[in-house]
Structure formats: C-alpha cells, structure tokens
Short mmCIF file of C-alpha atoms in Angstrom, two decimals:
data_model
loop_
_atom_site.label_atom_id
_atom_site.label_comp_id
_atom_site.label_asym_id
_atom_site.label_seq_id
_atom_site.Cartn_x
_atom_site.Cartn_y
_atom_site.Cartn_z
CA UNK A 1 0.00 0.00 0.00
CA UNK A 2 1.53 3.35 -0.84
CA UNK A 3 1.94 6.07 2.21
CA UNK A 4 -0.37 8.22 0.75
CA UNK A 5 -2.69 7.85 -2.02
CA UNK A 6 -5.19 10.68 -3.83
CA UNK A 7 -7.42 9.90 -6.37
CA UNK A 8 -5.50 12.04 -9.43
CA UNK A 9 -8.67 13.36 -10.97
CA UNK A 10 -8.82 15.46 -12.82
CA UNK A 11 -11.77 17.30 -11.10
CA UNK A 12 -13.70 19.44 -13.49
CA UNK A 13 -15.83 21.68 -11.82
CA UNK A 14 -17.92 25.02 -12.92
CA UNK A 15 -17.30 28.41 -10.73
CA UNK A 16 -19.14 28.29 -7.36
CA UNK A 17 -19.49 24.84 -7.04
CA UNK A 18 -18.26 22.59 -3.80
CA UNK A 19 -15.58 20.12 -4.22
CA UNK A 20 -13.92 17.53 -2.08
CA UNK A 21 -10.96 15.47 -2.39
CA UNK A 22 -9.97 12.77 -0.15
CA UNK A 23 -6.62 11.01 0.75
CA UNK A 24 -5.91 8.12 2.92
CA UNK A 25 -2.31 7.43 4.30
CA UNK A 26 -1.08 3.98 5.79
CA UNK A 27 1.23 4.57 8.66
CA UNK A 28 -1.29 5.05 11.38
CA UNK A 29 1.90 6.87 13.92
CA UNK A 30 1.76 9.87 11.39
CA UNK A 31 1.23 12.56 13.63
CA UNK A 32 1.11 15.64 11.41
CA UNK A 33 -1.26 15.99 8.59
CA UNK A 34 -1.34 19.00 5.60
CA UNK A 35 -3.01 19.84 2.19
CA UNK A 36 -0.47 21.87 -0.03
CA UNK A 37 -0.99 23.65 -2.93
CA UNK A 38 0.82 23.47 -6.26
CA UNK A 39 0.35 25.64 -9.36
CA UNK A 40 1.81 24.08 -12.97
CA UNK A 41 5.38 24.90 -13.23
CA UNK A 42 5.47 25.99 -9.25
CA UNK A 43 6.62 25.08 -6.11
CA UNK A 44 4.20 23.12 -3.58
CA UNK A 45 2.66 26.08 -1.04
CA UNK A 46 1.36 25.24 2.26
CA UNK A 47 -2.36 25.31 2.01
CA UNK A 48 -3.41 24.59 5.40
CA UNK A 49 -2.61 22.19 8.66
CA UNK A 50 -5.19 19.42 9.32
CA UNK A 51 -5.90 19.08 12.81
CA UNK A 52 -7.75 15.90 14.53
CA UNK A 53 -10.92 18.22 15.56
CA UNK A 54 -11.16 19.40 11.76
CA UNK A 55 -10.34 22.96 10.54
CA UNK A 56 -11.71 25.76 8.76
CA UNK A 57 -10.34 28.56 6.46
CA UNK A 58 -12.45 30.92 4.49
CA UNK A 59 -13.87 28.64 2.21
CA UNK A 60 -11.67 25.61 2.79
CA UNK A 61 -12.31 23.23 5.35
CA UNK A 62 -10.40 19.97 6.57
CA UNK A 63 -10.81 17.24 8.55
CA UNK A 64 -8.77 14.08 9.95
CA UNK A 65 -10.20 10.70 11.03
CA UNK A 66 -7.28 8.85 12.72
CA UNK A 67 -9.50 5.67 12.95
CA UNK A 68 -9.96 5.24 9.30
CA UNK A 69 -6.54 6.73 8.30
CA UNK A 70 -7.97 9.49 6.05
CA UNK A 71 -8.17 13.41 5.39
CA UNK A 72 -10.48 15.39 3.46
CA UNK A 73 -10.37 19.09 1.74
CA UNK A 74 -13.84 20.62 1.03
CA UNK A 75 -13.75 23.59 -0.97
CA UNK A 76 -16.55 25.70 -1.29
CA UNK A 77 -17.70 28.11 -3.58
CA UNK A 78 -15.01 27.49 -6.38
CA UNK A 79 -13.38 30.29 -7.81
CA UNK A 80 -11.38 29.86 -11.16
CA UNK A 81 -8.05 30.72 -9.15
CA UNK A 82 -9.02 27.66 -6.74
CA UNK A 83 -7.57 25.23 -10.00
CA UNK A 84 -4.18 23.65 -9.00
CA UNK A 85 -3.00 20.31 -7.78
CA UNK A 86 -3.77 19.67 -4.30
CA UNK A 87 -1.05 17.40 -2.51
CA UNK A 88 -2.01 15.61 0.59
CA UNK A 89 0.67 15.09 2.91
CA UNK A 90 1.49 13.31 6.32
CA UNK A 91 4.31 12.79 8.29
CA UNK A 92 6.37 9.54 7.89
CA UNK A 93 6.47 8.60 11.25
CA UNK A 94 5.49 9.88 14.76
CA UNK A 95 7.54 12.78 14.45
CA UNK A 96 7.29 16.29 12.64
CA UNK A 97 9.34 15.05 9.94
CA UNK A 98 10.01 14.35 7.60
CA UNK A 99 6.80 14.76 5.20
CA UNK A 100 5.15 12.44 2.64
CA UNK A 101 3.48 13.59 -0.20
CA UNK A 102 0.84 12.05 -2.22
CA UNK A 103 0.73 12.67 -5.65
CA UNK A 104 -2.13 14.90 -6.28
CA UNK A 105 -5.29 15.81 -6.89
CA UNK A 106 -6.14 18.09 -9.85
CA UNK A 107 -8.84 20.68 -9.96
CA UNK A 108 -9.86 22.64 -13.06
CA UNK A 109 -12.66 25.33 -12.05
CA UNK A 110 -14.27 26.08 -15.24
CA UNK A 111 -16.16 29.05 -16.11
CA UNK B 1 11.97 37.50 4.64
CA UNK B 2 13.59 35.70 2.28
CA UNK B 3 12.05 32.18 1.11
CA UNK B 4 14.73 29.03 0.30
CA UNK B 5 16.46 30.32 -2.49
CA UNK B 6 17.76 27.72 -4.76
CA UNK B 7 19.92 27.77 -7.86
CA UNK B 8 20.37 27.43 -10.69
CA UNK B 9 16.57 27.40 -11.33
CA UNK B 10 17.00 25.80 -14.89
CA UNK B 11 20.38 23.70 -16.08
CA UNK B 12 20.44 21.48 -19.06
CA UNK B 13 23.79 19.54 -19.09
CA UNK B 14 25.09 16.17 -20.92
CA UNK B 15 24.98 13.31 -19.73
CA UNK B 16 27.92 12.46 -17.89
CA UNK B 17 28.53 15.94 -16.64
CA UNK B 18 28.22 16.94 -12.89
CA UNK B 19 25.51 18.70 -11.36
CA UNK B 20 25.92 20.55 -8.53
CA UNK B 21 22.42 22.16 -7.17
CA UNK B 22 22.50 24.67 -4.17
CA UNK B 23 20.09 25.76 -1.58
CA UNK B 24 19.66 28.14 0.97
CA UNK B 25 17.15 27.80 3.72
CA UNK B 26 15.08 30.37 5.95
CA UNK B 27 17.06 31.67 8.23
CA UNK B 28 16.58 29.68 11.95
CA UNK B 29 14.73 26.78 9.61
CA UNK B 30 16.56 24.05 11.98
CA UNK B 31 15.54 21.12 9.16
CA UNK B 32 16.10 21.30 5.42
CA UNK B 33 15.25 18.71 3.06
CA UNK B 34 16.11 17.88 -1.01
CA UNK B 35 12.85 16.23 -2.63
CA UNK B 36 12.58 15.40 -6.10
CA UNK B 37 9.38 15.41 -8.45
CA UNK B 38 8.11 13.64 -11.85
CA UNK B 39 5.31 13.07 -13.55
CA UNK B 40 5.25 9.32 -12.69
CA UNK B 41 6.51 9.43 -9.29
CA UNK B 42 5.63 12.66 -7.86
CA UNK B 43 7.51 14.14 -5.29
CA UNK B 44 10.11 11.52 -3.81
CA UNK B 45 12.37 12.61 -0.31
CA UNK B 46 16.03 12.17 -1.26
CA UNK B 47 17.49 12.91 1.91
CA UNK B 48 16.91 15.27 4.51
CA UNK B 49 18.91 16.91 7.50
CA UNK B 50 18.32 18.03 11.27
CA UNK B 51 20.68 20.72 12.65
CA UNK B 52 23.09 20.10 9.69
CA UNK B 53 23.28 16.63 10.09
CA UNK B 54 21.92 14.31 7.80
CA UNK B 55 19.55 12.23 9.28
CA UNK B 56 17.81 9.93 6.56
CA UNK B 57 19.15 9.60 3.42
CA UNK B 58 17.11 6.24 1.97
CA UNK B 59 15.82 7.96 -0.90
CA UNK B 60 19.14 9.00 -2.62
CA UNK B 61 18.69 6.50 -5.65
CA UNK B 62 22.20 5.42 -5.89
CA UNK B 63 25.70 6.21 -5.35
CA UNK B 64 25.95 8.81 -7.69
CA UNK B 65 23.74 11.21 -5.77
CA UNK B 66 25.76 13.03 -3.00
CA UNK B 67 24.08 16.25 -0.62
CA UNK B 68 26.04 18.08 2.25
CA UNK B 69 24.97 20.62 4.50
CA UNK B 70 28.24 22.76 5.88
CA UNK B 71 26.41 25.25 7.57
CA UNK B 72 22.74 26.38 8.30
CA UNK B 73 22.27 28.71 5.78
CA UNK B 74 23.88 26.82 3.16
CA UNK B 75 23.34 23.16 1.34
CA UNK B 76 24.03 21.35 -1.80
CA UNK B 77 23.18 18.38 -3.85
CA UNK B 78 25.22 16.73 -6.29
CA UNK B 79 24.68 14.47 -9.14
CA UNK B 80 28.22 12.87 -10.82
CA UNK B 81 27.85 11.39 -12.99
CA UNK B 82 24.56 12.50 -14.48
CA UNK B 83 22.02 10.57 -16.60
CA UNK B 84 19.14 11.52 -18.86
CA UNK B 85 16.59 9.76 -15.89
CA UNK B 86 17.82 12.32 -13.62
CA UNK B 87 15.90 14.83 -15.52
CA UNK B 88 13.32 16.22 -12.53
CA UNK B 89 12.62 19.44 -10.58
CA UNK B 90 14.98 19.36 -7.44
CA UNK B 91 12.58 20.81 -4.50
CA UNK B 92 14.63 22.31 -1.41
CA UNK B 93 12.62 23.00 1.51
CA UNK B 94 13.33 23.87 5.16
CA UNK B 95 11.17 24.04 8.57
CA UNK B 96 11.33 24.69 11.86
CA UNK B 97 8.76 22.13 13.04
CA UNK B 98 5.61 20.72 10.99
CA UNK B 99 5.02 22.81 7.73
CA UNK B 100 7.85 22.48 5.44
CA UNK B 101 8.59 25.58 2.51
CA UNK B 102 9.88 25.00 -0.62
CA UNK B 103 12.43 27.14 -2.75
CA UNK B 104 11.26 27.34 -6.15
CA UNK B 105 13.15 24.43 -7.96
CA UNK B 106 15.82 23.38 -10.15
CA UNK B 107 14.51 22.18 -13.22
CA UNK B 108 17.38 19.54 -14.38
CA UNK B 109 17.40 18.27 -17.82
CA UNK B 110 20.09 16.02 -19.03
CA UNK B 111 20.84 15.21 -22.64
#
C-alpha cells in the first residue's frame, strides 16, 4: 500500500461549485497531517494544517479521522483561481518530519 | 523575509557531466530537506537533514547522488555522474517544526 494515495482526478468543476478530495495514508503513527498547494510549473505552497478536531479557512475546510486513516479538503464556492493540484501530505512517522506527499489531486474550475 | 532560495533554477547539461544544485534555507529553519518530483513518481524525499546533520538519506537512488549541508544557511546536492533519468525538478525545503517551505526548484534536464 503506498503512504499516501489521492485519487489524481482530474476534477472538473464550474465556478461556485463545492468540491472535495480525499486522501488516505497507511502509517497510522503519522502525527502531522497538511493539504499543499501546487500551481503548474510551481513550487508546492502550504495550504493549510489538518488538525484531529477538523479545521476551517475561508472557504476551505479539513478534517482528519485517525481511525480510518484518512483526510479530506472541502472547498466551497469554487473560484477559477481555486484550480491547481492539491497534494495531501502526512508525516512519515510519529515525528514532525520528515513529510510524505501524495501525488495529487487536480482541480480545473471552469467558467 | 527571504524564502529558500535555490539555484540554478533551470540547467540542461550532458549526460555524464556533474551537477551541482544549491540551496539556501530560511534563516533559523533548523531542518532542510532535497525532494525530487516527476510526472510518474511525484515528489520523492532524497534525503533530509536536522541541525546540519543528515539524518535519513534512503531515498538517494544510488551512489551517484551526494548532498552536504556545511552550515545552516547553506546546502548542496550533487549528481556525478549524471544521466538523462535524472531529468526532474529538485525541490529544497526547510522548517522549523511541521510545515515544510519550498524554494522554487531546479529544473534539471540532461541530454
């Protein structure tokens, strides 16, 4: 089973629409959890921690369940900047680091 | 502030040659790691240090890959000789604990 694993997509959405994209990791002593960001041609951007009570920013909201080994990213209200690849990532053991990163989830917000 | 700077950003050499890539990581960033990323395998850890000290290095892919760290604020990764499947974006990134930030890349091609 790979650490982490994200459906690829690609999601094709219209403008305004709510998305989600889930990931599920194997080693269940990961202790730190993330969703990066990463435009075509860029470098990965921090998008937002994932905590174990779930998380909210603006329109983007995350949660953890530890039980079932997975993480989610809702995004609501798409906006045609919101297109990227979305990386899940955990740490690879029960430490801070270092970090594991799935391979991505691409979104294409269409107008 | 300053991000991690890397360089060069783009290098096209023969096969053969030796690469030499160089990184720079936020100053009082304690940890700073070398990733690697392709289409087909996404973004891989080659090796990754703690206080200047390399800690893992499992995902160098063979002998030919070499990284050093002489000082905080200054590490490189070298490739000698190089071959035409080393062709990748190089990813330096540095933290002090959890999130990790990348520099923007070294886009290696090798002919």
């Amino acid at each position: 089973r790979k650490e982490v694993e994200q459906d690829p997509g690609p999601f094709n959405v219209p403008e305004g629409a709510t998305v989600a994209f889930n990931c599920t990791y194997s080693n269940s002593a990961s202790q730190s959890f993330f969703w990066y960001r990463q435009d075509c041609r860029k470098e990965p951007k921090l998008l937002m921690s994932v905590y174990s009570s779930g998380n909210e920013d603006g329109r983007f909201t995350a949660q953890l369940n530890r039980a079932s080994q997975y993480i989610s990213l809702l995004i609501r209200d798409s906006k045609l900047s919101d297109s990227a690849t979305y990386l899940c990532v955990v740490t690879k053991n029960s430490g801070n680091t270092p970090l594991v990163f799935g391979k991505g989830t691409r979104l294409s917000v269409i107008a | 502030d300053a991000g991690v700077i890397q360089s060069p950003r783009h290098e096209v050499t023969e096969m053969g040659q030796e690469v030499t890539l160089r990184c720079k990581p936020i100053s009082g960033h304690n940890s700073l790691f070398w990733y690697r990323q392709t289409m087909m395998r996404g973004l891989e850890l080659l090796i990754y240090f703690n206080n200047n000290v390399p800690i893992d290095d499992s995902g160098m892919p063979e002998d030919r890959f070499s990284a050093k760290m002489p000082n905080a604020s200054f590490s490189t990764l070298k490739i000698q000789p190089s071959e035409p499947r080393d062709s990748a974006v190089y990813f330096c990134a540095s933290s002090l604990a959890g999130a990790i930030y990348f520099g923007e890349g070294s886009w290696l091609t090798v002919v």
